[in-house]
Backbone as JSON Lines, residues from 0, in Angstrom:
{"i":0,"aa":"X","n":[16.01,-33.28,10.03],"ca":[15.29,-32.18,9.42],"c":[14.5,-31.46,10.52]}
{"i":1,"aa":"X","n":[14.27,-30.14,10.43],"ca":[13.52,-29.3,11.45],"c":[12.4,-29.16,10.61]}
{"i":2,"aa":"X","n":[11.54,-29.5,11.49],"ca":[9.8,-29.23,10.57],"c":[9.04,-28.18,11.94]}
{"i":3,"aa":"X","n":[8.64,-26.95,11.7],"ca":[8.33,-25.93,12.26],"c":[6.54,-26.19,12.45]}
{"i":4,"aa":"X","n":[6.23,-25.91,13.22],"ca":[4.69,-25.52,13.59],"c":[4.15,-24.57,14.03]}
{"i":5,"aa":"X","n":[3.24,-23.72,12.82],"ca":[2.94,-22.45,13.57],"c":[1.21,-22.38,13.77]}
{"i":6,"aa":"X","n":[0.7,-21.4,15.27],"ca":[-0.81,-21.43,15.38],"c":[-1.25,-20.16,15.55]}
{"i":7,"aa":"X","n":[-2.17,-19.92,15.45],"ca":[-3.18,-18.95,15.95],"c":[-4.48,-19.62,15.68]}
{"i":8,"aa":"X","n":[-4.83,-18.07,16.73],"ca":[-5.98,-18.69,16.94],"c":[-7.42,-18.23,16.59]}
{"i":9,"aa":"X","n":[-6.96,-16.76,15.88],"ca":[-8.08,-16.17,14.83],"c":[-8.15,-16.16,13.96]}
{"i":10,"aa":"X","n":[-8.25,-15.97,12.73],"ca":[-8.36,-15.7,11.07],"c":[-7.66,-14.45,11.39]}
{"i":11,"aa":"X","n":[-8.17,-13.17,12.21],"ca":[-7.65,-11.82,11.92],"c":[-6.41,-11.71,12.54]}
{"i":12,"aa":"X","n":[-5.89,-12.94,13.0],"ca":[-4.1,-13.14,13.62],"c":[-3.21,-13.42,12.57]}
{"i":13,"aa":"X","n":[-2.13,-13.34,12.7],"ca":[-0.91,-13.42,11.35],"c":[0.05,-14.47,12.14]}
{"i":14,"aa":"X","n":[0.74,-16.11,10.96],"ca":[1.63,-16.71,11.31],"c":[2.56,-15.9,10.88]}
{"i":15,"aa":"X","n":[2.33,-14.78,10.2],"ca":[3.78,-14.6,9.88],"c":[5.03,-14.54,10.56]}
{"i":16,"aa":"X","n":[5.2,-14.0,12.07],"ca":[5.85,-14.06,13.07],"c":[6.78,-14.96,13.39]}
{"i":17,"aa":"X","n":[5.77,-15.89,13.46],"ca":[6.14,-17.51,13.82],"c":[6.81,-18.29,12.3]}
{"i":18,"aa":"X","n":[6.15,-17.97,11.57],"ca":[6.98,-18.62,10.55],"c":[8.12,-18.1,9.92]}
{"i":19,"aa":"X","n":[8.26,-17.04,10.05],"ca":[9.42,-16.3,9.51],"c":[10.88,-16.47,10.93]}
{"i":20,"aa":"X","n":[10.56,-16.84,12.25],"ca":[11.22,-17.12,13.44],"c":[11.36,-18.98,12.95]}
{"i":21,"aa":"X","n":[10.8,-19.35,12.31],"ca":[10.78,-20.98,12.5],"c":[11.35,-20.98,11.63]}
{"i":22,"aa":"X","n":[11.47,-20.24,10.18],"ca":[12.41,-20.28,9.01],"c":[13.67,-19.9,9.24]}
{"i":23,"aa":"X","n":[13.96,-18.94,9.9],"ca":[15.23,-18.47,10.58],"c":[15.73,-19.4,11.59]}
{"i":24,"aa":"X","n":[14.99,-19.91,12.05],"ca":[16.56,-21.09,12.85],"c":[16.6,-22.55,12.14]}
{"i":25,"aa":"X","n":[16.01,-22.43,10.89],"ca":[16.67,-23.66,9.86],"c":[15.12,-24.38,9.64]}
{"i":26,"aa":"X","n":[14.02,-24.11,9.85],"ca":[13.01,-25.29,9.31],"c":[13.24,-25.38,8.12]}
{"i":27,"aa":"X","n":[13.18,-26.47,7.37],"ca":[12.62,-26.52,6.24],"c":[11.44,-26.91,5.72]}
{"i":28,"aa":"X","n":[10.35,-27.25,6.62],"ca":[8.95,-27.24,6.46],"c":[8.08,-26.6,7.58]}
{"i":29,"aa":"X","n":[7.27,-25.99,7.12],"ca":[6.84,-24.94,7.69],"c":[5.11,-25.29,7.79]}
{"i":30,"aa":"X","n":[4.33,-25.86,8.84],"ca":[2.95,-25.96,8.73],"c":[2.23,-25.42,9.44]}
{"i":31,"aa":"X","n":[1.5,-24.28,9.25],"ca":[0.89,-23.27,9.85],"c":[-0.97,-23.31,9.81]}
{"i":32,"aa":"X","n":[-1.7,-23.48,10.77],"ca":[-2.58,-23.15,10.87],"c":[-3.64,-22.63,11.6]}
{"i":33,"aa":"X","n":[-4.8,-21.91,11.31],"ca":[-5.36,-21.22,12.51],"c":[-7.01,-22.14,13.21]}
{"i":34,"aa":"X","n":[-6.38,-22.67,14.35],"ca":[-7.01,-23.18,15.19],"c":[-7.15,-22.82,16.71]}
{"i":35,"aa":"X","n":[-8.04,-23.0,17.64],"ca":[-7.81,-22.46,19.22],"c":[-6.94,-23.85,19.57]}
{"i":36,"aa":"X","n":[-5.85,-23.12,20.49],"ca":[-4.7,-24.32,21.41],"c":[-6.08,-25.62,22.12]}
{"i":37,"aa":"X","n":[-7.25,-25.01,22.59],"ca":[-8.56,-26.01,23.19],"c":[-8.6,-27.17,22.2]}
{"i":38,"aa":"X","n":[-8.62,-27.11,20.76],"ca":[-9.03,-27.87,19.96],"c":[-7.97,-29.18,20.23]}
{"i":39,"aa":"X","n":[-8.96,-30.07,19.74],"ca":[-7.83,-31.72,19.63],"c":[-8.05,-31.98,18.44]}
{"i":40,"aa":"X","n":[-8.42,-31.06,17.42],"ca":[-8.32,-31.68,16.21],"c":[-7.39,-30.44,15.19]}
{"i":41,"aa":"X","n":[-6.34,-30.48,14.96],"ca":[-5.03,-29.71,14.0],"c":[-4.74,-30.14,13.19]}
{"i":42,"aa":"X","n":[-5.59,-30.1,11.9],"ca":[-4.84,-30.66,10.83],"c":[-3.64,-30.28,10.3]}
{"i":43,"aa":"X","n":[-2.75,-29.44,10.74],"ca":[-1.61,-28.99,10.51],"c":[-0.63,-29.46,11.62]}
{"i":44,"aa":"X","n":[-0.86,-29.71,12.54],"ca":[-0.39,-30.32,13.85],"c":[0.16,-31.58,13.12]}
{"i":45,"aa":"X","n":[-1.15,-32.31,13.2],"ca":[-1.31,-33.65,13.13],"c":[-0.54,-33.69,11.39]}
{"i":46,"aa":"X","n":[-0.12,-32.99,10.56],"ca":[0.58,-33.38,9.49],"c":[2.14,-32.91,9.63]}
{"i":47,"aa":"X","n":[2.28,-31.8,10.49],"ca":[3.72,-32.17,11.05],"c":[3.86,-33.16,11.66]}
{"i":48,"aa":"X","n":[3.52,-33.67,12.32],"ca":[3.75,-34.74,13.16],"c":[4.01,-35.91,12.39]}
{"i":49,"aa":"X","n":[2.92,-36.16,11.43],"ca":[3.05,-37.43,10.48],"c":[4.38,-37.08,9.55]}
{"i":50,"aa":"X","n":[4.97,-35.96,9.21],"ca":[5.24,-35.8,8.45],"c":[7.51,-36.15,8.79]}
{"i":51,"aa":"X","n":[7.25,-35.8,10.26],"ca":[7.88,-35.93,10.9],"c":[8.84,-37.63,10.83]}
{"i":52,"aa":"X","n":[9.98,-38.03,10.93],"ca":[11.04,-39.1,11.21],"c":[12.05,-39.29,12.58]}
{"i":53,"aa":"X","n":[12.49,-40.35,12.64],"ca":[13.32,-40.07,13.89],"c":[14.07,-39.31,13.65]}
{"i":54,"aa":"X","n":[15.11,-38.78,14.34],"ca":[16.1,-37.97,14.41],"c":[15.56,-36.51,13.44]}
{"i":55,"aa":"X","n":[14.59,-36.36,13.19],"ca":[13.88,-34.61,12.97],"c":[14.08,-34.25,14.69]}
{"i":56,"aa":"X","n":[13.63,-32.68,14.35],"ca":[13.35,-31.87,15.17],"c":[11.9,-31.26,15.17]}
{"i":57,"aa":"X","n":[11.15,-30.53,15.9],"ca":[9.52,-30.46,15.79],"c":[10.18,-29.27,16.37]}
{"i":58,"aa":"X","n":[9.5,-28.03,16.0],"ca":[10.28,-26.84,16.54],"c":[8.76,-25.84,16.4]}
{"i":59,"aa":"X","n":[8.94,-25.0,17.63],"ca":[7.42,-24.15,17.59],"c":[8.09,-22.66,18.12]}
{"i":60,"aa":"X","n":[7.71,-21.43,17.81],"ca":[7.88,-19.98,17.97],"c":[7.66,-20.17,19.74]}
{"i":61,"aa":"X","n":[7.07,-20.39,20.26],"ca":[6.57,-20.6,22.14],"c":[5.58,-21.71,22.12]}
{"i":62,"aa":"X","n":[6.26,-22.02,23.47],"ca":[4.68,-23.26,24.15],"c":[3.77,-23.97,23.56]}
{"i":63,"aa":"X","n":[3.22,-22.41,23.74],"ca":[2.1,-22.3,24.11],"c":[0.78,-23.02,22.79]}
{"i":64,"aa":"X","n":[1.84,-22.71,21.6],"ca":[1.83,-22.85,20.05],"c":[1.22,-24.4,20.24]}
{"i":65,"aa":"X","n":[1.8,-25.13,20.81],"ca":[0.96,-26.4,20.98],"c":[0.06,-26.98,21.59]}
{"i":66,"aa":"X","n":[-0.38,-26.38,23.0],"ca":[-0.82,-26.7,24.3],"c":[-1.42,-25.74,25.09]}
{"i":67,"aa":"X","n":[-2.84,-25.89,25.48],"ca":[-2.84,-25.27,26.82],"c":[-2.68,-25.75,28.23]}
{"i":68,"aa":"X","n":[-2.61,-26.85,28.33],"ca":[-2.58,-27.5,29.66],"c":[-0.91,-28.54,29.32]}
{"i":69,"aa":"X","n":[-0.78,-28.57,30.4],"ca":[0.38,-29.58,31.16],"c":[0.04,-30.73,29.91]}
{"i":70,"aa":"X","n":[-1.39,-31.62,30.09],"ca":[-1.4,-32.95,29.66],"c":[-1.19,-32.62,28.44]}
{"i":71,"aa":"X","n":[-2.02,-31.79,27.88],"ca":[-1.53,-31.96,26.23],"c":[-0.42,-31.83,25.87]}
{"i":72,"aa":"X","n":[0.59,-31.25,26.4],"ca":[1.75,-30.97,26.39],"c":[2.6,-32.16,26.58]}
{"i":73,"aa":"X","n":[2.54,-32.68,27.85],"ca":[3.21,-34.33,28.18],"c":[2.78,-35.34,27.23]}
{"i":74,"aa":"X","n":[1.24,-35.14,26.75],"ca":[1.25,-36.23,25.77],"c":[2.13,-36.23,24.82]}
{"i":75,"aa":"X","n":[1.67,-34.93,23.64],"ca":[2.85,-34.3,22.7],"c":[4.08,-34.88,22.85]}
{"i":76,"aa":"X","n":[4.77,-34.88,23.99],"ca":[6.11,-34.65,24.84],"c":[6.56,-36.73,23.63]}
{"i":77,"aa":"X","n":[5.24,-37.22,24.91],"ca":[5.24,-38.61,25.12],"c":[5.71,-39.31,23.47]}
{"i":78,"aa":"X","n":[4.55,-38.5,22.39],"ca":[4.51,-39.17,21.38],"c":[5.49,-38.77,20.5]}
{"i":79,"aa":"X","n":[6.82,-37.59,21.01],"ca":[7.43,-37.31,19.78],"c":[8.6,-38.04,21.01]}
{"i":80,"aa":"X","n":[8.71,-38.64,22.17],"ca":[10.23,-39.43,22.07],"c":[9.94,-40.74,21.78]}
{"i":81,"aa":"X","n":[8.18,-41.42,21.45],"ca":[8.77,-42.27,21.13],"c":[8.25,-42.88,20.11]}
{"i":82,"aa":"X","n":[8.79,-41.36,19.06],"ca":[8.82,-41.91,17.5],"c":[10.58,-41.43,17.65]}
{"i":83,"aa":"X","n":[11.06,-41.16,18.09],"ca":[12.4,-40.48,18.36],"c":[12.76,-38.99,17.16]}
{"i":84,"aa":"X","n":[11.44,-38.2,17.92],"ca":[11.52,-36.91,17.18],"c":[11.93,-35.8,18.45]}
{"i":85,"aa":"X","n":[12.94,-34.75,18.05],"ca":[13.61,-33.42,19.07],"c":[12.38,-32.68,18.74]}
{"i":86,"aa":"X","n":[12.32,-31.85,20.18],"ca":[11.59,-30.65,20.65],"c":[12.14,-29.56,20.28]}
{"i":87,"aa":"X","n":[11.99,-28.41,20.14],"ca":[12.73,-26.99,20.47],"c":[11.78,-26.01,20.4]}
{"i":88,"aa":"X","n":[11.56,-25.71,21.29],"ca":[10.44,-24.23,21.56],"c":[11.52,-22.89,21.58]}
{"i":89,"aa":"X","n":[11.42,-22.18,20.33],"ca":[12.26,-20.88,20.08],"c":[12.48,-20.14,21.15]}
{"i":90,"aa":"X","n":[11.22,-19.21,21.8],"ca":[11.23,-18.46,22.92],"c":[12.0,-18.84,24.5]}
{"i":91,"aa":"X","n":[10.95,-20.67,24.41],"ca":[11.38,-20.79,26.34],"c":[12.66,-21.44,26.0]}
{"i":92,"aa":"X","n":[13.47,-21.46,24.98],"ca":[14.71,-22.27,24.75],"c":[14.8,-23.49,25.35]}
{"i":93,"aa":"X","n":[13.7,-24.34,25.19],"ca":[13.7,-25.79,25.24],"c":[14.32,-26.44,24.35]}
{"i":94,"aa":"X","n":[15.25,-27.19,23.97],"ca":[15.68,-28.3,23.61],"c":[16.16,-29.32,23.63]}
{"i":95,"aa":"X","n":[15.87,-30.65,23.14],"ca":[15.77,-32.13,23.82],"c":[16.62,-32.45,22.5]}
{"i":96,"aa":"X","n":[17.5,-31.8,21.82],"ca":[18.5,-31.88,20.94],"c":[19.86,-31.75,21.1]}
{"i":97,"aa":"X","n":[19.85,-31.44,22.19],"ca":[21.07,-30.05,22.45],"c":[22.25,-31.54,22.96]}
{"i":98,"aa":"X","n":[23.11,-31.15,22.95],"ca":[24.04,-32.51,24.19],"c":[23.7,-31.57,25.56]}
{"i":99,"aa":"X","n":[23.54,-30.87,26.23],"ca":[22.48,-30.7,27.8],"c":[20.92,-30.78,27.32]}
{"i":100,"aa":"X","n":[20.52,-31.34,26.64],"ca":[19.4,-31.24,26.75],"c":[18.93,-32.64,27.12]}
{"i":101,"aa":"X","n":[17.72,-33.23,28.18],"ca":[17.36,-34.33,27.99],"c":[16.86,-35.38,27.26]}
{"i":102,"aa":"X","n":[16.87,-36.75,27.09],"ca":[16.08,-37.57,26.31],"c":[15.15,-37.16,25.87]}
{"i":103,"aa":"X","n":[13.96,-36.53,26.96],"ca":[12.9,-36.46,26.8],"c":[12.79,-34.57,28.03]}
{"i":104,"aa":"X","n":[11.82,-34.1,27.76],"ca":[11.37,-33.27,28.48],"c":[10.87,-33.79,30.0]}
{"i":105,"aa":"X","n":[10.98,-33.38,31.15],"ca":[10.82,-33.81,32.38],"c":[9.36,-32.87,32.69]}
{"i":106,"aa":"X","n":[8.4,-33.54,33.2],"ca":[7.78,-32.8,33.97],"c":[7.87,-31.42,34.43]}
{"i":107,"aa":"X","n":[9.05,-31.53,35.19],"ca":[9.17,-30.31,36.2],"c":[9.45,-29.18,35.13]}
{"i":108,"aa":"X","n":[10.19,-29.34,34.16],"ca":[10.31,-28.3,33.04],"c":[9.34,-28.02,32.28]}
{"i":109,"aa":"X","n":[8.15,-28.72,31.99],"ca":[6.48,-28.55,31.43],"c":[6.18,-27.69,32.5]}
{"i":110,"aa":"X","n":[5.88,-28.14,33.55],"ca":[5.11,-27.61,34.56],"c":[5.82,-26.11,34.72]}
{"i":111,"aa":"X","n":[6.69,-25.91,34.9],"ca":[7.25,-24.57,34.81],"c":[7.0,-23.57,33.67]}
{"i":112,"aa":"X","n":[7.48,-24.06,32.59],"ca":[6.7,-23.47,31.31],"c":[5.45,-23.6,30.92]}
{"i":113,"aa":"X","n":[4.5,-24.06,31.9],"ca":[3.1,-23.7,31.35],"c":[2.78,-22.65,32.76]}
{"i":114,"aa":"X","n":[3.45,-22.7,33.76],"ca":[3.48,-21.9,34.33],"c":[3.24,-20.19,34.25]}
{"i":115,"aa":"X","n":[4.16,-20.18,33.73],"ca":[5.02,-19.03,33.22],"c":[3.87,-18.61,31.82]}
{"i":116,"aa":"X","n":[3.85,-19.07,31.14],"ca":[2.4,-18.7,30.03],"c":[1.08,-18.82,30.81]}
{"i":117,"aa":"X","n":[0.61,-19.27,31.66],"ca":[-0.37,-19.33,32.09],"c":[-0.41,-17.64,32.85]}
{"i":118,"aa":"X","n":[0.7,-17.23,33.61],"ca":[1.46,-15.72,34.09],"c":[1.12,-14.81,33.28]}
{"i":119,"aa":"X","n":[1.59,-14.87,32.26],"ca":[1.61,-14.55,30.76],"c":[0.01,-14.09,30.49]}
{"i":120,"aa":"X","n":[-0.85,-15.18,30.18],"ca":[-1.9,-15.29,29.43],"c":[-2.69,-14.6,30.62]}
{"i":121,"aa":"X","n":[-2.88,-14.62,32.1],"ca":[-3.44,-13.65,33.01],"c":[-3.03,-12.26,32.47]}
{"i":122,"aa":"X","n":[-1.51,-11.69,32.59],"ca":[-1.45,-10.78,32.41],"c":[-1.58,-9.83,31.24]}
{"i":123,"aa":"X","n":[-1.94,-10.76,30.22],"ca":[-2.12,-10.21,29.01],"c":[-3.68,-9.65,29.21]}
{"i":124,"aa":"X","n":[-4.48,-10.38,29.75],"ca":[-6.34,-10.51,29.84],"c":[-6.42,-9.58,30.79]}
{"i":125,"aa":"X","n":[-5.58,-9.03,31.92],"ca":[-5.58,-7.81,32.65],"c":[-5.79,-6.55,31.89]}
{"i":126,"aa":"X","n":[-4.78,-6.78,31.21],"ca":[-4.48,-5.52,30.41],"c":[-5.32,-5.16,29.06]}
{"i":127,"aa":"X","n":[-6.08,-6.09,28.38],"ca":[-7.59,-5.87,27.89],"c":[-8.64,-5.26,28.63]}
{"i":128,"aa":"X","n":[-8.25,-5.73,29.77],"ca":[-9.98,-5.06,30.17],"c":[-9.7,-3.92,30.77]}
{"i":129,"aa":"X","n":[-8.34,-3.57,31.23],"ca":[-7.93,-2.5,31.82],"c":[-8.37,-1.0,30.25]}
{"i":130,"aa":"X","n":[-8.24,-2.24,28.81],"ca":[-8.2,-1.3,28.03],"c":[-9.4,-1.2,27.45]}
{"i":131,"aa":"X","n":[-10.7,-1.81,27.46],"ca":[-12.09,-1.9,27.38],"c":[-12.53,-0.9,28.73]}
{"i":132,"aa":"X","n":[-12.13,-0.76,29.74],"ca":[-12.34,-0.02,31.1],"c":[-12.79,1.24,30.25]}
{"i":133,"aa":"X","n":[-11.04,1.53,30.56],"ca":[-11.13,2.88,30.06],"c":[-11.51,3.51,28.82]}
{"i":134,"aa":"X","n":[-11.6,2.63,27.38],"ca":[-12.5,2.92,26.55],"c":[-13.9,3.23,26.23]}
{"i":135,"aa":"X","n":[-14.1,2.7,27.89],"ca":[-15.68,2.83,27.99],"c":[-16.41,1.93,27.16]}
{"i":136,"aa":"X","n":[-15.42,0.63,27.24],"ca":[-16.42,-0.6,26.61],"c":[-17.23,-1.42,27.59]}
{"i":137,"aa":"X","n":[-17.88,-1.74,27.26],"ca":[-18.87,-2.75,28.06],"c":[-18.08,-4.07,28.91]}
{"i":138,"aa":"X","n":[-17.54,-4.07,29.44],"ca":[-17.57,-5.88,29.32],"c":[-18.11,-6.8,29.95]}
{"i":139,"aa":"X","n":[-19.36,-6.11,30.85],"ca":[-20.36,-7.14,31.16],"c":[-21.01,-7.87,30.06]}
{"i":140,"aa":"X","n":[-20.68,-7.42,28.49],"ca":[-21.69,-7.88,27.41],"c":[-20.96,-9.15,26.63]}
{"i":141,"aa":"X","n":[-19.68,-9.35,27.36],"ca":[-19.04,-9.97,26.63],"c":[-18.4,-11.44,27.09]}
């Protein structure tokens, strides 16, 4: 079974995105909630996860959806091979399901994909303040 996980991280953000992308490549459970990636406490996380069997799949819209750092990520990694649950991150086309895909996720493929969002998450925060600049917003106040 594919059990989908979707996050944000405001109230004024929408899963819809993510859940309607996690419904479309076959979830049939869908647990969405809005928490910051910082937090270690997801009650929606933590009930996919429980909710989860061997041979499921744990499937997220990007990354990033689970993790901000490497470790949380490797832990994650750690605790779904060895309940013997598959990965698949929609966007970075990770999957530990696939016949090329590995047992388990390797390091060097975390580290690259938090990479690459970390790229991401700079260049997104550029382009805010580039747009507070020129709005003539403050952002020493912020």
């Amino acid at each position: 079974m594919r059990i989908g996980y979707a996050r944000v991280s405001t109230p004024e953000q929408s899963c819809t995105l993510q859940r309607e992308a996690l419904e479309q490549s076959g979830c049939v459970k869908v647990f969405a909630e809005v928490a910051s990636g910082a937090k270690a406490a997801r009650p929606a996380l933590t009930a996919a996860l429980e909710d989860g069997r061997a041979g499921d799949t744990l499937v997220v819209w990007r990354l990033d959806r689970l993790g901000r750092s490497l470790g949380q990520l490797m832990a994650l990694m750690q605790t779904l091979q060895s309940r013997q649950i598959g990965f698949h991150s929609l966007v970075e086309a990770i999957d530990t399901t696939t016949a090329t895909g590995d047992e388990g996720l390797r390091s060097e493929q975390l580290r690259a994909a938090t990479s690459a969002l970390e790229g991401t998450r700079v260049a997104s925060s550029v382009t805010v303040g580039v747009y507070w600049t020129e709005s003539g917003i403050r952002t020493d106040v912020y």
